[in-house]
PDB file of C-alpha atoms in Angstrom:
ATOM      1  CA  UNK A   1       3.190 130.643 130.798  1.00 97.00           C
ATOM      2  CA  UNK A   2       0.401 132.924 130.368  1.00 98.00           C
ATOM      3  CA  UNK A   3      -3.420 131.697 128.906  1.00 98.00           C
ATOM      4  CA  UNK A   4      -5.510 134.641 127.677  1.00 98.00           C
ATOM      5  CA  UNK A   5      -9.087 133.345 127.225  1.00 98.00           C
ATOM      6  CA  UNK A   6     -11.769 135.379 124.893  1.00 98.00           C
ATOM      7  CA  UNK A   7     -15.332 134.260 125.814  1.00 98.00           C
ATOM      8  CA  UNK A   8     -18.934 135.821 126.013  1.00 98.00           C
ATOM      9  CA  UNK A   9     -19.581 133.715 129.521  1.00 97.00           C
ATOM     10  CA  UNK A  10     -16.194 134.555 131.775  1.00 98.00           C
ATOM     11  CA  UNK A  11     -17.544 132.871 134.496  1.00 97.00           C
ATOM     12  CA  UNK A  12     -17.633 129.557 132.747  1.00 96.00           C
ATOM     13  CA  UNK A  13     -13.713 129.454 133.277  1.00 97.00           C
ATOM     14  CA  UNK A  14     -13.530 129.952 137.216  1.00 97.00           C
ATOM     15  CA  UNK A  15     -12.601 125.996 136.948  1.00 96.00           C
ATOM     16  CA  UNK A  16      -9.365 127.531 136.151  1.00 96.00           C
ATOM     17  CA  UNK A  17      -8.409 129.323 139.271  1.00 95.00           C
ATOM     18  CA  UNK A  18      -8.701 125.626 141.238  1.00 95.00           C
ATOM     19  CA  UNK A  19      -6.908 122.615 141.956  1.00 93.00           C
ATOM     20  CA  UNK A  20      -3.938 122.251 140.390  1.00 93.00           C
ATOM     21  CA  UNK A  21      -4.079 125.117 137.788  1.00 95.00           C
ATOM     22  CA  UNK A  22      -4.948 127.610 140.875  1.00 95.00           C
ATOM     23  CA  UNK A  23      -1.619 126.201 142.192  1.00 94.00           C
ATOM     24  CA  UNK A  24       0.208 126.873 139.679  1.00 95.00           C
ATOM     25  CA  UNK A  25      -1.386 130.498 139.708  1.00 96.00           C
ATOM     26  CA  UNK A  26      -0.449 130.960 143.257  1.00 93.00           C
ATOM     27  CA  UNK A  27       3.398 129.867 142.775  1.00 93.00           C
ATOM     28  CA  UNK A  28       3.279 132.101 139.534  1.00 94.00           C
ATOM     29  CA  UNK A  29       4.051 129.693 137.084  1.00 96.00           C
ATOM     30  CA  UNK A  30       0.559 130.394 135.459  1.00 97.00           C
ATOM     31  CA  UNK A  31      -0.946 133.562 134.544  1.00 98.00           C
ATOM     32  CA  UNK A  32      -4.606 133.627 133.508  1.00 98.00           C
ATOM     33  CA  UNK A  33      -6.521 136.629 131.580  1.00 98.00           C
ATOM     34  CA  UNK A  34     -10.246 136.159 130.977  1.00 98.00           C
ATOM     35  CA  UNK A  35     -11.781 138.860 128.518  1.00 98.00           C
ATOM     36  CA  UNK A  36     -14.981 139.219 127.958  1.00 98.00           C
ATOM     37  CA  UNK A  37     -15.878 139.673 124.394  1.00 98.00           C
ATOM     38  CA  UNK A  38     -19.084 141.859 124.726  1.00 98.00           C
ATOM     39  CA  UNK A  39     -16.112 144.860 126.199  1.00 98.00           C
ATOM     40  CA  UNK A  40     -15.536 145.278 122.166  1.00 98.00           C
ATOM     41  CA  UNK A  41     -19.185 145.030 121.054  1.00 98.00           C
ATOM     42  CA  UNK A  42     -19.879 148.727 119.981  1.00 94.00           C
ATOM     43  CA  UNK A  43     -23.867 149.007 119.452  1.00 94.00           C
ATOM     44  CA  UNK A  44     -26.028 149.649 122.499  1.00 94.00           C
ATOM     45  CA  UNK A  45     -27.188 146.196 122.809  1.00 95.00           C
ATOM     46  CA  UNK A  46     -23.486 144.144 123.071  1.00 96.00           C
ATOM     47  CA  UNK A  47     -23.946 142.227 120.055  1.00 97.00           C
ATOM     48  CA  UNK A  48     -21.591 139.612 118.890  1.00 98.00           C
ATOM     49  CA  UNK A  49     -23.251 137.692 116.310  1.00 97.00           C
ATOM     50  CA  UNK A  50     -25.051 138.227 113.583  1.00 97.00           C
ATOM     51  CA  UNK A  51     -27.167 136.014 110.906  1.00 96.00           C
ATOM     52  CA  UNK A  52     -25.173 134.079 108.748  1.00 96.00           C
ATOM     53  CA  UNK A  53     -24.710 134.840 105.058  1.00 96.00           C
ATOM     54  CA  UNK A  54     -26.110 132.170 102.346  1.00 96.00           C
ATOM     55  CA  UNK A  55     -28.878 131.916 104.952  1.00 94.00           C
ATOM     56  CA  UNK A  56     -29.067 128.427 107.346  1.00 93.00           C
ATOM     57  CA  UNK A  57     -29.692 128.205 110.709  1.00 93.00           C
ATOM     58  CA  UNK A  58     -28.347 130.099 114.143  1.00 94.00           C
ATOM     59  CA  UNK A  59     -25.709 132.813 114.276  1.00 97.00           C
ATOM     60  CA  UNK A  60     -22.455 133.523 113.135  1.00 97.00           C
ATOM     61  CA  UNK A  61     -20.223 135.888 115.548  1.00 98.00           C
ATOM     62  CA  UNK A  62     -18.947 138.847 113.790  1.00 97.00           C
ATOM     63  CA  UNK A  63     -15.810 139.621 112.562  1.00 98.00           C
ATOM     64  CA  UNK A  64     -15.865 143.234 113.828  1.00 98.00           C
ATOM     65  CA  UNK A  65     -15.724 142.564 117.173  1.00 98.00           C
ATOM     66  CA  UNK A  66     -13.799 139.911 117.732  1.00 98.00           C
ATOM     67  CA  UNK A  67     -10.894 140.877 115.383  1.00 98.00           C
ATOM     68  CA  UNK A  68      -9.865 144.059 117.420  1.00 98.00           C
ATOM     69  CA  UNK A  69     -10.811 141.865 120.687  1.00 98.00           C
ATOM     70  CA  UNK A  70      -7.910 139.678 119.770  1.00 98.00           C
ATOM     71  CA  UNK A  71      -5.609 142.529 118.867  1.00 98.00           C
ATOM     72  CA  UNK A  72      -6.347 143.963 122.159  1.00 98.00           C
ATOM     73  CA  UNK A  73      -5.552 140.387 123.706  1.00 98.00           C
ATOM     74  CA  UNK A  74      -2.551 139.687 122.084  1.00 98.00           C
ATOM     75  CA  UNK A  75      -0.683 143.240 122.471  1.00 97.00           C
ATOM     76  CA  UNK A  76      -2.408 143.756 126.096  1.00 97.00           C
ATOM     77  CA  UNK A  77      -4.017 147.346 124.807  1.00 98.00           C
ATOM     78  CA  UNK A  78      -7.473 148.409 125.091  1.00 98.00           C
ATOM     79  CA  UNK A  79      -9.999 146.433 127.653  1.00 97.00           C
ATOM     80  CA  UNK A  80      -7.040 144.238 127.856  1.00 98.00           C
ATOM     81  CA  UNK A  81      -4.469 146.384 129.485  1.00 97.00           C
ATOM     82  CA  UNK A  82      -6.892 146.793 132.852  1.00 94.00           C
ATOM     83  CA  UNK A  83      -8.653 143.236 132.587  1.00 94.00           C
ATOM     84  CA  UNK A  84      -7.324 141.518 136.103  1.00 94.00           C
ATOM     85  CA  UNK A  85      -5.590 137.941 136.115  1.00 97.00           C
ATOM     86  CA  UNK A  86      -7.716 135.258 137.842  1.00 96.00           C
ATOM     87  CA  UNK A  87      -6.653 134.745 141.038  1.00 95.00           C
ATOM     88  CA  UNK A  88      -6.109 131.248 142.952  1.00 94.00           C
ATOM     89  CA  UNK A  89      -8.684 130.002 144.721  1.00 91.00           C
ATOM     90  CA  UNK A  90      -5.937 128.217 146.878  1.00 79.00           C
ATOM     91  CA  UNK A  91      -4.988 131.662 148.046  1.00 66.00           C
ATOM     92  CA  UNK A  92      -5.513 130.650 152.021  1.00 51.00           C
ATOM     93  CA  UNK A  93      -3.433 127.577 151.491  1.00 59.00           C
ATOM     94  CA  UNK A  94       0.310 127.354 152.630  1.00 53.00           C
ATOM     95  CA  UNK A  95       2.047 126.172 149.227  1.00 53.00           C
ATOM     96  CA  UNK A  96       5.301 124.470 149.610  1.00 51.00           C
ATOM     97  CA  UNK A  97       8.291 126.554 148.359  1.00 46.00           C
ATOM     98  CA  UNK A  98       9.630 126.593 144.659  1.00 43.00           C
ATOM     99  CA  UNK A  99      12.537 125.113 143.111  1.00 43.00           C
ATOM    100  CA  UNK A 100      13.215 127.944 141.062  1.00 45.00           C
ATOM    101  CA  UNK A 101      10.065 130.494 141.991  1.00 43.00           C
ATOM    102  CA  UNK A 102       8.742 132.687 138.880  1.00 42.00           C
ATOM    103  CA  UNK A 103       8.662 136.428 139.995  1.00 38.00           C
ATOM    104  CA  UNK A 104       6.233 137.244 142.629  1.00 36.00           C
ATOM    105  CA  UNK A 105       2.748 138.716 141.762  1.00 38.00           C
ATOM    106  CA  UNK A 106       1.182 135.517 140.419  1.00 38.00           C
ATOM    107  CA  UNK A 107      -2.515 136.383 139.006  1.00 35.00           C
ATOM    108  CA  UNK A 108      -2.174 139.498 141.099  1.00 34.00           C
ATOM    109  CA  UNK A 109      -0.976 142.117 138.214  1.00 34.00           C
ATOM    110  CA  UNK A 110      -2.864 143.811 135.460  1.00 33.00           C
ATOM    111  CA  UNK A 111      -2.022 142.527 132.342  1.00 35.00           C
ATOM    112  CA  UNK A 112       0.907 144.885 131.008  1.00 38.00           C
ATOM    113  CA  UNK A 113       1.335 142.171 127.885  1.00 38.00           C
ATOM    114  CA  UNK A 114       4.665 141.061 129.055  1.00 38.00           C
ATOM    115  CA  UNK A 115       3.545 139.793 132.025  1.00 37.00           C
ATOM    116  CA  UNK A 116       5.338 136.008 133.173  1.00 37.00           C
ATOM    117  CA  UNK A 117       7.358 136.400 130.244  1.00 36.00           C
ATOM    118  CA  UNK A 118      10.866 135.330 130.695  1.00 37.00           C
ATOM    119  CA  UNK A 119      13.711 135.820 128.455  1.00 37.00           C
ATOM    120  CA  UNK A 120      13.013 136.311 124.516  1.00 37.00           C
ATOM    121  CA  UNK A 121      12.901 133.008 123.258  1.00 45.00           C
ATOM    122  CA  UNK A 122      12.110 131.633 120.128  1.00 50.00           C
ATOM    123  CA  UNK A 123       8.633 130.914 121.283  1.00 45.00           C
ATOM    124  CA  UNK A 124       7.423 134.408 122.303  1.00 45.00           C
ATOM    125  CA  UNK A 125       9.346 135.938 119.569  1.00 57.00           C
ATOM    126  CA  UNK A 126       6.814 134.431 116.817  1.00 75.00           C
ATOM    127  CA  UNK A 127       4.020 135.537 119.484  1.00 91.00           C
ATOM    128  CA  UNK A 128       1.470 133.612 121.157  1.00 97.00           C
ATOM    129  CA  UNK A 129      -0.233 130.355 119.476  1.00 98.00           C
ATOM    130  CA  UNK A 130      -4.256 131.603 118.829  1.00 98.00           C
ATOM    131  CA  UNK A 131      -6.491 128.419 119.952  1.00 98.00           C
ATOM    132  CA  UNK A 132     -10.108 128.328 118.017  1.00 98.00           C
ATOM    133  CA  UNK A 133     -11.749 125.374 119.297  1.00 97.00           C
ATOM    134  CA  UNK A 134     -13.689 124.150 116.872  1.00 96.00           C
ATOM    135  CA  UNK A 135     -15.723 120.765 115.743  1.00 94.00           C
ATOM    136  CA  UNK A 136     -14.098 121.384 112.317  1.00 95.00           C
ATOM    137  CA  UNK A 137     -10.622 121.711 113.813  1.00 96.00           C
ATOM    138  CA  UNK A 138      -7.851 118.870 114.020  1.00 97.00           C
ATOM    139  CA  UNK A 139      -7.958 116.257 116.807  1.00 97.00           C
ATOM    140  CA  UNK A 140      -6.572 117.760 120.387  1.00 98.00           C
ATOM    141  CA  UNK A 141      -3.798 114.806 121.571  1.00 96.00           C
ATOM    142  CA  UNK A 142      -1.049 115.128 124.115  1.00 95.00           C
ATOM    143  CA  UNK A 143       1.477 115.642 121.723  1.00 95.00           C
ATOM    144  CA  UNK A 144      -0.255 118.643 121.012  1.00 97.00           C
ATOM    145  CA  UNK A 145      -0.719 119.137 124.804  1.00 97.00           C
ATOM    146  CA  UNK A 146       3.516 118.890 125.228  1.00 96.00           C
ATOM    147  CA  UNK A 147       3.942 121.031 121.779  1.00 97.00           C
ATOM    148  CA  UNK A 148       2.060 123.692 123.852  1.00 98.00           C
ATOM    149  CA  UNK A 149       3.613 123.341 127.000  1.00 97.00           C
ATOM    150  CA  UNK A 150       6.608 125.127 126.082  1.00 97.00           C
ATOM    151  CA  UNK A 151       5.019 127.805 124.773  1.00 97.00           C
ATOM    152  CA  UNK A 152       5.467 131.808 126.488  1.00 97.00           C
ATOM    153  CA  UNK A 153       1.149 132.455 125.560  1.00 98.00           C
ATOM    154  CA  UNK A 154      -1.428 130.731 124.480  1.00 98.00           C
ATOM    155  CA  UNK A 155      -4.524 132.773 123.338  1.00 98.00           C
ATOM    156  CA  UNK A 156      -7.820 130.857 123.355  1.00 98.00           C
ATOM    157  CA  UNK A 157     -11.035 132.024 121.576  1.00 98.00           C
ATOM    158  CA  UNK A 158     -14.183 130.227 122.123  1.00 98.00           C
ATOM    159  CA  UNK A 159     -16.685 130.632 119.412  1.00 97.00           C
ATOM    160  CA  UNK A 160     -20.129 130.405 120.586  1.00 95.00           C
ATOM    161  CA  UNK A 161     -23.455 129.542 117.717  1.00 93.00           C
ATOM    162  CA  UNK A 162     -22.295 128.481 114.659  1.00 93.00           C
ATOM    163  CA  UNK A 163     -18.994 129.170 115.178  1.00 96.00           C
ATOM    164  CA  UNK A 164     -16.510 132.537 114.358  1.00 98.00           C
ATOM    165  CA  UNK A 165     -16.489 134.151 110.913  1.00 97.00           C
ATOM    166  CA  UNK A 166     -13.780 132.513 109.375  1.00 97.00           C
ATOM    167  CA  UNK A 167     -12.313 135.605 108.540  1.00 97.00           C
ATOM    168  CA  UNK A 168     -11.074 136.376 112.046  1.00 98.00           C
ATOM    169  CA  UNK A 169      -8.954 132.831 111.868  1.00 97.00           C
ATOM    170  CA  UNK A 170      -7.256 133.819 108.049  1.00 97.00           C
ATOM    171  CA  UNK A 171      -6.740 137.761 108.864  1.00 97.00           C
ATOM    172  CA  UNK A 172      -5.042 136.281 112.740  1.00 97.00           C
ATOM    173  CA  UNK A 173      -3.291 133.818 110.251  1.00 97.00           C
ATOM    174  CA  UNK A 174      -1.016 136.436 108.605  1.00 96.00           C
ATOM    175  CA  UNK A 175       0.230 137.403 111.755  1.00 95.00           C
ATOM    176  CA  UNK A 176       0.357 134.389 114.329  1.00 96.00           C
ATOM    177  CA  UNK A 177      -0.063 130.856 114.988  1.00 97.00           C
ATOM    178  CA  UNK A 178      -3.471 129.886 114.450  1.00 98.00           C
ATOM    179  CA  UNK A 179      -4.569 126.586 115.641  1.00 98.00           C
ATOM    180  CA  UNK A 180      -8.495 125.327 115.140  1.00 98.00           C
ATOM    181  CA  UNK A 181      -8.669 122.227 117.429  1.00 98.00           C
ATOM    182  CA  UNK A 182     -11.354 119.994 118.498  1.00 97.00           C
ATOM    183  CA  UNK A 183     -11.421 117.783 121.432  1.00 97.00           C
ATOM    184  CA  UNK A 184     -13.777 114.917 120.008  1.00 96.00           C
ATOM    185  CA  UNK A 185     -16.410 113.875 117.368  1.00 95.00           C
ATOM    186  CA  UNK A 186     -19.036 115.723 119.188  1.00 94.00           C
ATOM    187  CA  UNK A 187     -20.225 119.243 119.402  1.00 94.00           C
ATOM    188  CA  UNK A 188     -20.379 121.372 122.861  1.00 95.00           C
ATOM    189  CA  UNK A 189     -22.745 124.369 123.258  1.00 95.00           C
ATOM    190  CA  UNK A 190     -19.122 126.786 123.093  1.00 96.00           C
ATOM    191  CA  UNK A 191     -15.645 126.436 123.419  1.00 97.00           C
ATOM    192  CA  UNK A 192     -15.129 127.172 126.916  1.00 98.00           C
ATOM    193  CA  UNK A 193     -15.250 123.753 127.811  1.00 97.00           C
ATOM    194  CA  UNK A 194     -13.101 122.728 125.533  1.00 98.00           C
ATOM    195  CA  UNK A 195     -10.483 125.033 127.167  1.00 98.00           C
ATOM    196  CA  UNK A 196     -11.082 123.923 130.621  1.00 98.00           C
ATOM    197  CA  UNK A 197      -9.798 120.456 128.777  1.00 98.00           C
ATOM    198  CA  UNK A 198      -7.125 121.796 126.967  1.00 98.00           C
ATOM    199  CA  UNK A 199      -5.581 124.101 129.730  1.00 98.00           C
ATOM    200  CA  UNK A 200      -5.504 121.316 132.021  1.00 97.00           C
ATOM    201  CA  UNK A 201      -3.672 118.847 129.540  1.00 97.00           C
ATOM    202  CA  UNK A 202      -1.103 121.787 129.040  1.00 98.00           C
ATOM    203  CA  UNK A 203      -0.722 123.511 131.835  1.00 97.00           C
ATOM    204  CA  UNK A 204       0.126 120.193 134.217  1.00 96.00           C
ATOM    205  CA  UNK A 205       2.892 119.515 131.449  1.00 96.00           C
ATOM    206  CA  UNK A 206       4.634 123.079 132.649  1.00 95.00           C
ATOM    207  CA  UNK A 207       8.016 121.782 135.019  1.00 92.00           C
ATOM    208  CA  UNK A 208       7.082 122.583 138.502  1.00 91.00           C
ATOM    209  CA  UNK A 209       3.342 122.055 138.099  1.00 93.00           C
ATOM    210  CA  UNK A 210       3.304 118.131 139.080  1.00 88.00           C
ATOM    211  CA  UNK A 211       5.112 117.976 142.487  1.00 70.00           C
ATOM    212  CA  UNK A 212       6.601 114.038 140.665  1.00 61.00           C
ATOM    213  CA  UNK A 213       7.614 114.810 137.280  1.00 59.00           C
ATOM    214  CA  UNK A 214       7.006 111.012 136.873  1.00 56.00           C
ATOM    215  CA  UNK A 215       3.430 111.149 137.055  1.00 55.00           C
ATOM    216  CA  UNK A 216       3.061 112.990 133.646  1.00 50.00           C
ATOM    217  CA  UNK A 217       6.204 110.583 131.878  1.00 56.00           C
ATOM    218  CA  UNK A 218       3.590 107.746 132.176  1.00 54.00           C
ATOM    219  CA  UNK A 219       0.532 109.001 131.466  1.00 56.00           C
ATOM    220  CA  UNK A 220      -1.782 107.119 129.265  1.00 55.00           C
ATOM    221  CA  UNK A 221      -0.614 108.411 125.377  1.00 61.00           C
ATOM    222  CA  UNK A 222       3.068 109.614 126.321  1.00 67.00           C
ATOM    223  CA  UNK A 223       4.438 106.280 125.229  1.00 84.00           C
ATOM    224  CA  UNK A 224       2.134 105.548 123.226  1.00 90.00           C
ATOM    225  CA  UNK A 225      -0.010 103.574 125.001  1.00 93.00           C
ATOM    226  CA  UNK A 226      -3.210 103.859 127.686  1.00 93.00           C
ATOM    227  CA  UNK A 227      -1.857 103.753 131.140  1.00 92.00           C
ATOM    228  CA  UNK A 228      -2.643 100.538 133.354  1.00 93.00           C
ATOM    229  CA  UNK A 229      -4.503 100.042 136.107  1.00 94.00           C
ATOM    230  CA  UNK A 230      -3.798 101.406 139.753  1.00 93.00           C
ATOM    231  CA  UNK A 231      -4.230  99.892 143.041  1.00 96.00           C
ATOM    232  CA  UNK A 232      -3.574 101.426 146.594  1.00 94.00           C
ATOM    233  CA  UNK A 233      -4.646  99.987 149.888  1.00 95.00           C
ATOM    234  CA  UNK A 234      -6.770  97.655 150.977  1.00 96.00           C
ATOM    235  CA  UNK A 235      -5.098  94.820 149.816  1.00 96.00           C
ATOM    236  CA  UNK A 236      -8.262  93.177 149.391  1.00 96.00           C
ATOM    237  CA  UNK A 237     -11.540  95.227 148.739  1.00 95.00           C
ATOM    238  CA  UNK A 238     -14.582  93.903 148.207  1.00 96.00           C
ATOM    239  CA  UNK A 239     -13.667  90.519 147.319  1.00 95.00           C
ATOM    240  CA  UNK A 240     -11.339  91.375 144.706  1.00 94.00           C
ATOM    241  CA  UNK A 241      -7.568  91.453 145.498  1.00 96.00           C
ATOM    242  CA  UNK A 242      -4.158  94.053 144.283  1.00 96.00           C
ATOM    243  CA  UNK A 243      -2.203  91.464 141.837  1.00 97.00           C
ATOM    244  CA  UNK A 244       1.066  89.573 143.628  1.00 97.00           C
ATOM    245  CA  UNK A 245       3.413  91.275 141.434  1.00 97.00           C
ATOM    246  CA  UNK A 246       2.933  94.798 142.806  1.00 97.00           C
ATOM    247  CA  UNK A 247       4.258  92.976 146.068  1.00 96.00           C
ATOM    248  CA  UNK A 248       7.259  91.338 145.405  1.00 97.00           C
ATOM    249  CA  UNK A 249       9.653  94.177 145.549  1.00 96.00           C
ATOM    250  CA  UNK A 250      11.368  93.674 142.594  1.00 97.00           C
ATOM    251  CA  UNK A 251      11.010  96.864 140.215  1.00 97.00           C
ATOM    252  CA  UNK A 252      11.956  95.018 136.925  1.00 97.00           C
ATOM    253  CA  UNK A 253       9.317  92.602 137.661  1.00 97.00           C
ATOM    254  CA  UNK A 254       6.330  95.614 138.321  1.00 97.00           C
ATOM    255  CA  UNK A 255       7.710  97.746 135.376  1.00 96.00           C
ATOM    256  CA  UNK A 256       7.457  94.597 132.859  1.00 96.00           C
ATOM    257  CA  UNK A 257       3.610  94.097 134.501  1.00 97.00           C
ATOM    258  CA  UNK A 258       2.539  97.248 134.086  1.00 96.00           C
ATOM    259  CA  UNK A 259       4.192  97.507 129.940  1.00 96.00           C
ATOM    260  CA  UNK A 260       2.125  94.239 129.918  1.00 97.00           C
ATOM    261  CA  UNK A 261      -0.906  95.985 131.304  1.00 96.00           C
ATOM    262  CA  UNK A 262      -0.668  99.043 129.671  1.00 95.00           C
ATOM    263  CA  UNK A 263      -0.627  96.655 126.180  1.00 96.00           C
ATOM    264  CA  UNK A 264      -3.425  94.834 126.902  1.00 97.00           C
ATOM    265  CA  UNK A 265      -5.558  97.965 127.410  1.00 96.00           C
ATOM    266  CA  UNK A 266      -4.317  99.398 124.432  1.00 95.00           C
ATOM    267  CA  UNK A 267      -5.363  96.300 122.214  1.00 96.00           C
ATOM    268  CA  UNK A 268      -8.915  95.942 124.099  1.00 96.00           C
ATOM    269  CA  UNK A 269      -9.925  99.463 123.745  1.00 96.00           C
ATOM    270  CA  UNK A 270      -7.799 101.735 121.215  1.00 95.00           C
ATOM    271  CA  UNK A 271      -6.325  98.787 118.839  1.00 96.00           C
ATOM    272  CA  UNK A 272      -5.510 101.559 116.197  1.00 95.00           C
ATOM    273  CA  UNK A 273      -2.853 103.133 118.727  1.00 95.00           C
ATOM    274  CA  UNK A 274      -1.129  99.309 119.082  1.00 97.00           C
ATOM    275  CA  UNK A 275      -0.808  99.812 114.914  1.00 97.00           C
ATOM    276  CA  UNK A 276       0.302 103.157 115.185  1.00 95.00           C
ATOM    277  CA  UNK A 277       3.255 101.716 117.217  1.00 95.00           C
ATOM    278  CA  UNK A 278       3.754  98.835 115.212  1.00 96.00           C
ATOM    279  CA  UNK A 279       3.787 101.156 112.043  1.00 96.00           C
ATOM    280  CA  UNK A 280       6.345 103.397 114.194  1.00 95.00           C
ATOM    281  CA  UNK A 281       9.371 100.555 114.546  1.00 96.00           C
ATOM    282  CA  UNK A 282       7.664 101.100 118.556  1.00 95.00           C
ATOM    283  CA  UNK A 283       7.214  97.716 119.952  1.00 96.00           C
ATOM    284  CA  UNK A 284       9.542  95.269 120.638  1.00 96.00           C
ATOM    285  CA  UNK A 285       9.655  91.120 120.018  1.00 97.00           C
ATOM    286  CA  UNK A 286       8.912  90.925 124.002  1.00 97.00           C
ATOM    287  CA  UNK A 287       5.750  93.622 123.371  1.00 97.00           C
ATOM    288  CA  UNK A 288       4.463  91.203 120.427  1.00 97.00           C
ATOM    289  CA  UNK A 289       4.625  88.305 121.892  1.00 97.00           C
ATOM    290  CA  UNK A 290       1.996  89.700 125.187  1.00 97.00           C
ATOM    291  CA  UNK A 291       0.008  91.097 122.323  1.00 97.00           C
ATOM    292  CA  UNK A 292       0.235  87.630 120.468  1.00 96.00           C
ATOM    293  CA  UNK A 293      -0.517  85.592 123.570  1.00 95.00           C
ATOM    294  CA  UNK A 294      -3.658  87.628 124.729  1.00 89.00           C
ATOM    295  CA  UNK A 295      -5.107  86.906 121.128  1.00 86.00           C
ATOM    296  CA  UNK A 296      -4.813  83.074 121.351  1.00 74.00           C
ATOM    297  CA  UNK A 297      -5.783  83.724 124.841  1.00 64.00           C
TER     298      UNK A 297
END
């Protein structure tokens, strides 16, 4: 997969080259571009923004330059075609060997626009998915997160002010996949944190990435559901002790608890999820009587 992100503050996405996405980097599974948006600004003082039409408060960042920077982006021309992939931060680390190792070079190579790109597929033949992240967009969920995940290039653009002329998201309508997203009821300074989120939820979703493919099939939301609580060792910590159940060997047992657990949660802190389900034909007579029991409880 390969994550082009279009931001006045590159350094704000150095998160990216560590921890598990540098990792994934490293093995070249991941390929990173981060563009600075001031390399399109043409007047002598890098402007992006301008004041907003109708009047109102703060600034609105102009169409002009970031339409050709996401041209650029997308067909790896201009400032693009020289902009260097992040590298790993992981680089001085032994990795263990891949499966099935993506060609060598990781975040190495200049961006030639088919960089990482495998075999035509239907995803990279109706081009990359364009991420605005945006207050005003539709809730980010790990659905999403999965939809993404199988994607050949996602293209993030993170608005800064009051946001990207609206233009820029209609005119890269006619021609891609255009996505405005927003990762809570809350608003951030930009959008580059937002990424940092987002890339993280999609990239450890990439086969490969998680060394146990079971740790993302039950994660909190994939069912569903919140994920249940963890315990590791001490047995006893502080006073307070790891339940019997995750003792007694007997994996039917521990998978029940944990459904059980994972229910509870639900109910106690995201009820509206335990509807969802219900709505969905998604729980079953064993599910609803926990549920049932916890509320006479």
């Amino acid at each position: 997969m390969r994550l082009d992100v279009v931001t006045i503050f590159p350094e704000y996405l150095d998160p990216l080259r560590h921890a598990l996405l540098g990792k994934a980097i490293e093995s070249g599974r991941l390929q990173v571009g981060v563009h600075d948006l001031r390399q399109w600004a043409t007047d002598r003082h890098k402007s992006v923004d301008d004041t907003p039409y109708g009047g109102g408060p703060g600034m609105v960042m102009k169409p002009s330059v970031w339409g050709p920077a996401l041209d650029d982006v997308i067909a790896g021309t201009g400032p693009a075609a020289t902009a260097r992939d992040l590298e790993t931060s992981l680089a001085h680390k032994k990795l263990a060997p891949l499966d099935d190792p993506a060609p060598a070079g990781g975040g190495e190579a200049l961006f030639d626009g088919d960089a990482g790109h495998g075999a035509v597929g239907e995803a990279q033949s109706r081009g990359p998915v364009v991420v605005v992240p945006t207050p005003a967009g539709k809730p980010f969920t790990q659905e999403m997160a999965a939809r993404w995940s199988e994607e050949e290039h996602l293209v993030f653009a993170c608005g800064r002010y009051e946001g990207i002329d609206q233009r820029v998201v209609d005119d890269a309508a006619r021609n891609y996949r255009v996505e405005e997203v927003s990762i809570g009821d809350y608003v951030l300074i930009g959008g580059e944190v937002a990424v940092l989120v987002m890339a993280e939820a999609v990239v450890r979703l990439i086969p490969g990435v998680l060394g146990n493919q079971a740790s993302h099939e039950e994660d909190s939301f994939q069912d569903g559901l919140l994920e249940g609580p963890a315990y590791t060792k001490p047995r006893q910590w502080r006073g307070l002790d790891v339940p019997e159940v995750l003792f007694s060997g007997n994996h039917g047992l521990v998978d029940r608890w944990r459904r059980e657990q994972a229910l509870l949660r639900t109910q106690q802190r995201r009820p509206e999820l335990i509807e969802k389900l219900r709505a969905a034909g998604g729980l079953s007579a064993a599910d609803e009587q926990v549920l049932d029991a916890h509320r006479e409880a």
